[in-house]
Amino acid sequence: MQRSVGAGIPRKFTRVIAVALTVAAVAGCEATEEALRSEDAPPAVAEASAPPPIAWGACPALAEGASRDARLTCGTVKVPLDYRDPGGEQIEVAVSKLPAAKSSDRRGVLLLNPGGPALAGLETPGDVAKILPPSVLAAYDLIGFDPRGVGHSTPQSCGLDDPSLAGLFPYPAADGSITANVDRARTAAERCAKNGGEKLRYFTTANTARDLDRIRTALGEEKISYWGQSYGTYLGTVYSSLFPERADRVVLEGNVDPTKVWANAKDNWGKAMSERFPDAAKVAAAQHATLGLGGTVDEVTKKYLALADRLDRTPAPVPGTQLALAGSMLRTVTYSLLLDNKTLPVLAQFWKAAAGLADGTLTEADGKVLQQVFAAPPPTPGVPADNQATMFLALTCGDARWSGDVDDYSRRTAEDREAWPLTAGMPANIWACAFWPKPIEEPVQVTDKGPRNTLILQNRRDNATPWEDGLGLHKVLGERAAFVGADHGGHYVYHQGSTCVDDATVTFLTTGRLPDKKVDCTDFASR
């Protein structure tokens, strides 16, 4: 990836933005809710017969304009919809493979998950191969997969009318009211119940982890190594908890605290945004002469907050689109572009364009920035438009119980809104999960029992999965894991400019050696 500070937004980053804007983070179920809530017993997982070896062949069609590594092949693995009934309905999970560069040096397979929740992963091996050294590429077949319900793996749909920003994060009204959020959450829940149906409840992280073991068997491997990013860290810890003797070497990057899944996962979100935002504000302040956003971090921050408040009250139509830029959309794009240091210059351009839009001083160049930011991604053949949004909700709401106390959400939102202005109370607000059926099982308990085979990579200023959550995961895993902390911003740790981070990761994957104590990496050229 190359840094671009010019008039346009890099093509790779427009996909990042588009993904963020099409992941609706709220929806639920109601039509069969009464019947589902009556099932109190946790599921007893039965033994399923071994799947046949994967028949490798051509991969599914890509979205228009997308490309893939020519070495990639794909296949499918059949898995039970409900692991309590392994002989019952079967669904397909799509899997991809990029073979090891040198078969004589091959150690095994490295399964990859890019996070989300609910990001498709068939193309991930080709993406990751670009940043791995020959020693790792020689040791592992890189294995990608679309998790159950996602992409080409029996894709699910709630039939959501608007899977874009308007239905994404539940930002309160300009005056702090959550009344509209409650109505939207309930409506989304009803829509998922009606269109997603009862089967949607089986699309959980625990069942996805069980699918991984079916993939392992179909690959003919006794063990699998695993690299998960973001939500993928939780999936990885669940897998290694359910199948501790089948996990070989596990890398977890940008981490979820398994004790907070999922209602409490947002506890540190406001704090994390407040720690990450200055990195972007510094970039904007350095260009005050051309951007006019302020010459200091404080000035940029104040202008941003004022702009968000103004757009909350009066959304501004975006030329060339059917969208209106509201404060919630401004915050969502900001959150998305804070995930990677390479997009901070793009974020500064976006802020300038948003300010010009609100002030009525939008330039032609700024208009192009907005059009690129909000350009709709081309559809993927065979995948419903709201698939990622649907599965985000199925996982977030179906993995663990959420409170249904509306008054408590209102109180907590007001407190969070005052404490962390950058997130405006959204993290504590009500989600569709408040109206979701009771999960089919309790969250898998992650403990310190098991082999020492996990490397945790965590940035100090990660606005998506905060530093505290990385520490929380390490506390839970104890001696099972080694911790590499990076004095860096954003959601990505490996291949971000630190030899310290990269060497620890490559050494572990190629030799199995983990650091004996916590490592503090500070050797970033630019922070």
mmCIF file of C-alpha atoms in Angstrom, residues 175-383:
data_model
loop_
_atom_site.group_PDB
_atom_site.id
_atom_site.type_symbol
_atom_site.label_atom_id
_atom_site.label_comp_id
_atom_site.label_asym_id
_atom_site.label_seq_id
_atom_site.Cartn_x
_atom_site.Cartn_y
_atom_site.Cartn_z
ATOM 1 C CA ASP A 175 -30.204 16.738 21.734
ATOM 2 C CA GLY A 176 -29.025 13.379 23.083
ATOM 3 C CA SER A 177 -32.385 11.617 22.803
ATOM 4 C CA ILE A 178 -32.339 7.882 21.988
ATOM 5 C CA THR A 179 -36.051 7.535 21.175
ATOM 6 C CA ALA A 180 -35.415 7.176 17.452
ATOM 7 C CA ASN A 181 -32.596 4.683 18.146
ATOM 8 C CA VAL A 182 -34.978 2.482 20.128
ATOM 9 C CA ASP A 183 -37.495 2.486 17.296
ATOM 10 C CA ARG A 184 -34.844 1.694 14.671
ATOM 11 C CA ALA A 185 -33.359 -1.098 16.788
ATOM 12 C CA ARG A 186 -36.736 -2.724 17.326
ATOM 13 C CA THR A 187 -37.665 -2.402 13.648
ATOM 14 C CA ALA A 188 -34.370 -3.921 12.526
ATOM 15 C CA ALA A 189 -34.877 -6.791 14.959
ATOM 16 C CA GLU A 190 -38.297 -7.484 13.536
ATOM 17 C CA ARG A 191 -36.940 -7.385 9.986
ATOM 18 C CA CYS A 192 -34.254 -9.969 10.774
ATOM 19 C CA ALA A 193 -36.792 -12.233 12.434
ATOM 20 C CA LYS A 194 -39.108 -12.032 9.452
ATOM 21 C CA ASN A 195 -36.532 -12.422 6.674
ATOM 22 C CA GLY A 196 -33.579 -14.113 8.395
ATOM 23 C CA GLY A 197 -35.759 -16.574 10.237
ATOM 24 C CA GLU A 198 -34.977 -19.106 12.929
ATOM 25 C CA LYS A 199 -31.879 -20.435 11.165
ATOM 26 C CA LEU A 200 -30.039 -17.157 11.718
ATOM 27 C CA ARG A 201 -29.556 -18.037 15.383
ATOM 28 C CA TYR A 202 -27.084 -20.804 14.430
ATOM 29 C CA PHE A 203 -24.685 -18.389 12.739
ATOM 30 C CA THR A 204 -22.511 -17.744 15.790
ATOM 31 C CA THR A 205 -18.825 -17.471 16.582
ATOM 32 C CA ALA A 206 -18.847 -20.790 18.449
ATOM 33 C CA ASN A 207 -20.291 -22.588 15.425
ATOM 34 C CA THR A 208 -17.863 -20.777 13.122
ATOM 35 C CA ALA A 209 -15.018 -22.086 15.290
ATOM 36 C CA ARG A 210 -16.448 -25.586 14.969
ATOM 37 C CA ASP A 211 -16.494 -25.041 11.206
ATOM 38 C CA LEU A 212 -12.763 -24.288 11.373
ATOM 39 C CA ASP A 213 -12.168 -27.731 12.781
ATOM 40 C CA ARG A 214 -14.171 -29.236 9.931
ATOM 41 C CA ILE A 215 -11.943 -27.289 7.547
ATOM 42 C CA ARG A 216 -8.896 -28.672 9.361
ATOM 43 C CA THR A 217 -10.155 -32.201 8.847
ATOM 44 C CA ALA A 218 -11.013 -31.603 5.194
ATOM 45 C CA LEU A 219 -7.482 -30.243 4.681
ATOM 46 C CA GLY A 220 -6.064 -33.465 6.134
ATOM 47 C CA GLU A 221 -4.193 -31.632 8.906
ATOM 48 C CA GLU A 222 -3.737 -32.742 12.509
ATOM 49 C CA LYS A 223 -3.338 -29.121 13.585
ATOM 50 C CA ILE A 224 -3.863 -25.680 12.110
ATOM 51 C CA SER A 225 -2.016 -22.443 12.682
ATOM 52 C CA TYR A 226 -4.147 -19.322 12.697
ATOM 53 C CA TRP A 227 -3.820 -15.553 12.225
ATOM 54 C CA GLY A 228 -6.827 -13.463 13.186
ATOM 55 C CA GLN A 229 -7.237 -9.702 13.058
ATOM 56 C CA SER A 230 -9.826 -7.717 15.058
ATOM 57 C CA TYR A 231 -12.962 -9.885 15.455
ATOM 58 C CA GLY A 232 -10.777 -12.689 14.127
ATOM 59 C CA THR A 233 -8.896 -12.633 17.431
ATOM 60 C CA TYR A 234 -12.058 -13.626 19.252
ATOM 61 C CA LEU A 235 -12.772 -16.365 16.720
ATOM 62 C CA GLY A 236 -9.220 -17.620 17.210
ATOM 63 C CA THR A 237 -9.449 -17.711 21.007
ATOM 64 C CA VAL A 238 -12.778 -19.519 20.805
ATOM 65 C CA TYR A 239 -11.270 -22.105 18.445
ATOM 66 C CA SER A 240 -8.224 -22.679 20.636
ATOM 67 C CA SER A 241 -10.507 -22.981 23.676
ATOM 68 C CA LEU A 242 -12.788 -25.548 22.049
ATOM 69 C CA PHE A 243 -9.915 -27.441 20.403
ATOM 70 C CA PRO A 244 -6.764 -26.628 22.408
ATOM 71 C CA GLU A 245 -4.745 -29.553 21.093
ATOM 72 C CA ARG A 246 -5.545 -28.794 17.448
ATOM 73 C CA ALA A 247 -4.295 -25.200 17.408
ATOM 74 C CA ASP A 248 -0.648 -25.018 16.355
ATOM 75 C CA ARG A 249 0.697 -21.424 16.253
ATOM 76 C CA VAL A 250 -1.798 -18.615 16.817
ATOM 77 C CA VAL A 251 -1.268 -14.922 16.004
ATOM 78 C CA LEU A 252 -3.868 -12.448 17.293
ATOM 79 C CA GLU A 253 -3.654 -8.840 16.061
ATOM 80 C CA GLY A 254 -5.849 -5.948 17.276
ATOM 81 C CA ASN A 255 -7.609 -7.813 20.031
ATOM 82 C CA VAL A 256 -11.030 -8.428 21.518
ATOM 83 C CA ASP A 257 -11.285 -9.003 25.276
ATOM 84 C CA PRO A 258 -13.292 -12.259 25.483
ATOM 85 C CA THR A 259 -14.765 -11.260 28.856
ATOM 86 C CA LYS A 260 -16.638 -8.351 27.207
ATOM 87 C CA VAL A 261 -18.415 -10.112 24.354
ATOM 88 C CA TRP A 262 -20.394 -8.293 23.128
ATOM 89 C CA ALA A 263 -22.485 -5.815 25.100
ATOM 90 C CA ASN A 264 -19.460 -4.605 27.068
ATOM 91 C CA ALA A 265 -17.051 -4.580 24.136
ATOM 92 C CA LYS A 266 -17.702 -0.874 23.630
ATOM 93 C CA ASP A 267 -16.789 0.180 27.177
ATOM 94 C CA ASN A 268 -13.435 1.615 26.124
ATOM 95 C CA TRP A 269 -14.508 2.864 22.691
ATOM 96 C CA GLY A 270 -14.839 6.536 23.640
ATOM 97 C CA LYS A 271 -11.503 6.546 25.430
ATOM 98 C CA ALA A 272 -9.815 4.802 22.503
ATOM 99 C CA MET A 273 -11.158 7.373 20.039
ATOM 100 C CA SER A 274 -9.928 10.203 22.249
ATOM 101 C CA GLU A 275 -6.438 8.689 22.238
ATOM 102 C CA ARG A 276 -6.340 7.981 18.503
ATOM 103 C CA PHE A 277 -7.979 11.158 17.176
ATOM 104 C CA PRO A 278 -4.957 13.427 17.900
ATOM 105 C CA ASP A 279 -2.873 11.415 15.416
ATOM 106 C CA ALA A 280 -5.173 12.590 12.626
ATOM 107 C CA ALA A 281 -5.553 16.070 14.091
ATOM 108 C CA LYS A 282 -1.766 16.486 13.931
ATOM 109 C CA VAL A 283 -1.830 15.639 10.222
ATOM 110 C CA ALA A 284 -4.568 18.192 9.630
ATOM 111 C CA ALA A 285 -2.883 20.863 11.764
ATOM 112 C CA ALA A 286 0.349 20.498 9.795
ATOM 113 C CA GLN A 287 -1.620 21.448 6.669
ATOM 114 C CA HIS A 288 -3.574 24.318 8.196
ATOM 115 C CA ALA A 289 -2.466 26.688 5.419
ATOM 116 C CA THR A 290 -4.293 24.600 2.809
ATOM 117 C CA LEU A 291 -6.961 22.847 4.864
ATOM 118 C CA GLY A 292 -7.988 25.636 7.230
ATOM 119 C CA LEU A 293 -8.928 23.225 10.005
ATOM 120 C CA GLY A 294 -6.754 24.758 12.723
ATOM 121 C CA GLY A 295 -3.070 24.971 13.479
ATOM 122 C CA THR A 296 -3.046 22.820 16.627
ATOM 123 C CA VAL A 297 -4.572 19.531 17.723
ATOM 124 C CA ASP A 298 -6.946 21.369 20.067
ATOM 125 C CA GLU A 299 -8.093 23.725 17.329
ATOM 126 C CA VAL A 300 -8.717 20.883 14.877
ATOM 127 C CA THR A 301 -10.601 18.915 17.526
ATOM 128 C CA LYS A 302 -12.839 21.846 18.430
ATOM 129 C CA LYS A 303 -13.632 22.514 14.776
ATOM 130 C CA TYR A 304 -14.421 18.842 14.206
ATOM 131 C CA LEU A 305 -16.786 18.665 17.191
ATOM 132 C CA ALA A 306 -18.543 21.848 16.112
ATOM 133 C CA LEU A 307 -18.895 20.488 12.581
ATOM 134 C CA ALA A 308 -20.327 17.179 13.844
ATOM 135 C CA ASP A 309 -22.858 19.024 15.995
ATOM 136 C CA ARG A 310 -23.866 21.261 13.090
ATOM 137 C CA LEU A 311 -24.355 18.279 10.775
ATOM 138 C CA ASP A 312 -26.354 16.508 13.494
ATOM 139 C CA ARG A 313 -28.812 19.385 13.383
ATOM 140 C CA THR A 314 -28.689 20.108 9.647
ATOM 141 C CA PRO A 315 -27.385 17.299 7.397
ATOM 142 C CA ALA A 316 -25.860 18.578 4.144
ATOM 143 C CA PRO A 317 -26.722 16.944 0.769
ATOM 144 C CA VAL A 318 -23.663 15.442 -0.954
ATOM 145 C CA PRO A 319 -23.460 16.527 -4.621
ATOM 146 C CA GLY A 320 -23.596 13.664 -7.097
ATOM 147 C CA THR A 321 -25.141 11.243 -4.597
ATOM 148 C CA GLN A 322 -28.481 10.641 -2.903
ATOM 149 C CA LEU A 323 -26.854 11.004 0.511
ATOM 150 C CA ALA A 324 -26.916 13.776 3.059
ATOM 151 C CA LEU A 325 -23.853 14.148 5.273
ATOM 152 C CA ALA A 326 -25.047 13.958 8.870
ATOM 153 C CA GLY A 327 -22.951 14.088 12.013
ATOM 154 C CA SER A 328 -23.220 10.331 12.400
ATOM 155 C CA MET A 329 -21.825 9.819 8.907
ATOM 156 C CA LEU A 330 -18.967 12.242 9.580
ATOM 157 C CA ARG A 331 -18.076 10.264 12.701
ATOM 158 C CA THR A 332 -18.353 6.923 10.928
ATOM 159 C CA VAL A 333 -16.005 7.900 8.093
ATOM 160 C CA THR A 334 -13.631 9.349 10.697
ATOM 161 C CA TYR A 335 -13.654 6.100 12.647
ATOM 162 C CA SER A 336 -12.983 4.100 9.475
ATOM 163 C CA LEU A 337 -10.062 6.223 8.276
ATOM 164 C CA LEU A 338 -8.454 6.256 11.712
ATOM 165 C CA LEU A 339 -7.929 2.499 11.412
ATOM 166 C CA ASP A 340 -4.811 2.909 9.241
ATOM 167 C CA ASN A 341 -2.092 5.574 9.423
ATOM 168 C CA LYS A 342 -1.921 5.582 5.637
ATOM 169 C CA THR A 343 -5.434 7.005 5.445
ATOM 170 C CA LEU A 344 -4.890 9.891 7.870
ATOM 171 C CA PRO A 345 -4.069 12.348 5.035
ATOM 172 C CA VAL A 346 -7.252 11.221 3.297
ATOM 173 C CA LEU A 347 -9.178 11.840 6.511
ATOM 174 C CA ALA A 348 -7.847 15.401 6.719
ATOM 175 C CA GLN A 349 -9.018 15.990 3.133
ATOM 176 C CA PHE A 350 -12.422 14.586 4.019
ATOM 177 C CA TRP A 351 -12.765 16.922 7.008
ATOM 178 C CA LYS A 352 -11.983 19.907 4.784
ATOM 179 C CA ALA A 353 -14.548 18.774 2.233
ATOM 180 C CA ALA A 354 -17.177 18.190 4.930
ATOM 181 C CA ALA A 355 -16.584 21.641 6.374
ATOM 182 C CA GLY A 356 -16.897 23.190 2.921
ATOM 183 C CA LEU A 357 -20.113 21.281 2.319
ATOM 184 C CA ALA A 358 -21.622 22.542 5.571
ATOM 185 C CA ASP A 359 -20.448 26.128 4.974
ATOM 186 C CA GLY A 360 -21.522 26.276 1.338
ATOM 187 C CA THR A 361 -17.911 26.770 0.219
ATOM 188 C CA LEU A 362 -17.327 23.340 -1.320
ATOM 189 C CA THR A 363 -14.670 23.372 -4.043
ATOM 190 C CA GLU A 364 -14.625 21.107 -7.069
ATOM 191 C CA ALA A 365 -11.683 19.167 -5.619
ATOM 192 C CA ASP A 366 -13.480 18.733 -2.294
ATOM 193 C CA GLY A 367 -16.578 17.526 -4.111
ATOM 194 C CA LYS A 368 -14.522 14.810 -5.793
ATOM 195 C CA VAL A 369 -13.235 13.714 -2.383
ATOM 196 C CA LEU A 370 -16.779 13.334 -1.086
ATOM 197 C CA GLN A 371 -17.933 11.468 -4.174
ATOM 198 C CA GLN A 372 -15.045 9.023 -3.841
ATOM 199 C CA VAL A 373 -15.689 8.499 -0.143
ATOM 200 C CA PHE A 374 -19.351 7.739 -0.695
ATOM 201 C CA ALA A 375 -19.072 5.793 -3.947
ATOM 202 C CA ALA A 376 -21.056 2.578 -3.606
ATOM 203 C CA PRO A 377 -18.922 -0.565 -3.983
ATOM 204 C CA PRO A 378 -19.856 -2.846 -6.882
ATOM 205 C CA PRO A 379 -21.948 -5.850 -5.816
ATOM 206 C CA THR A 380 -20.372 -9.275 -5.431
ATOM 207 C CA PRO A 381 -22.215 -11.802 -7.609
ATOM 208 C CA GLY A 382 -24.354 -14.141 -5.552
ATOM 209 C CA VAL A 383 -24.040 -12.185 -2.297
#
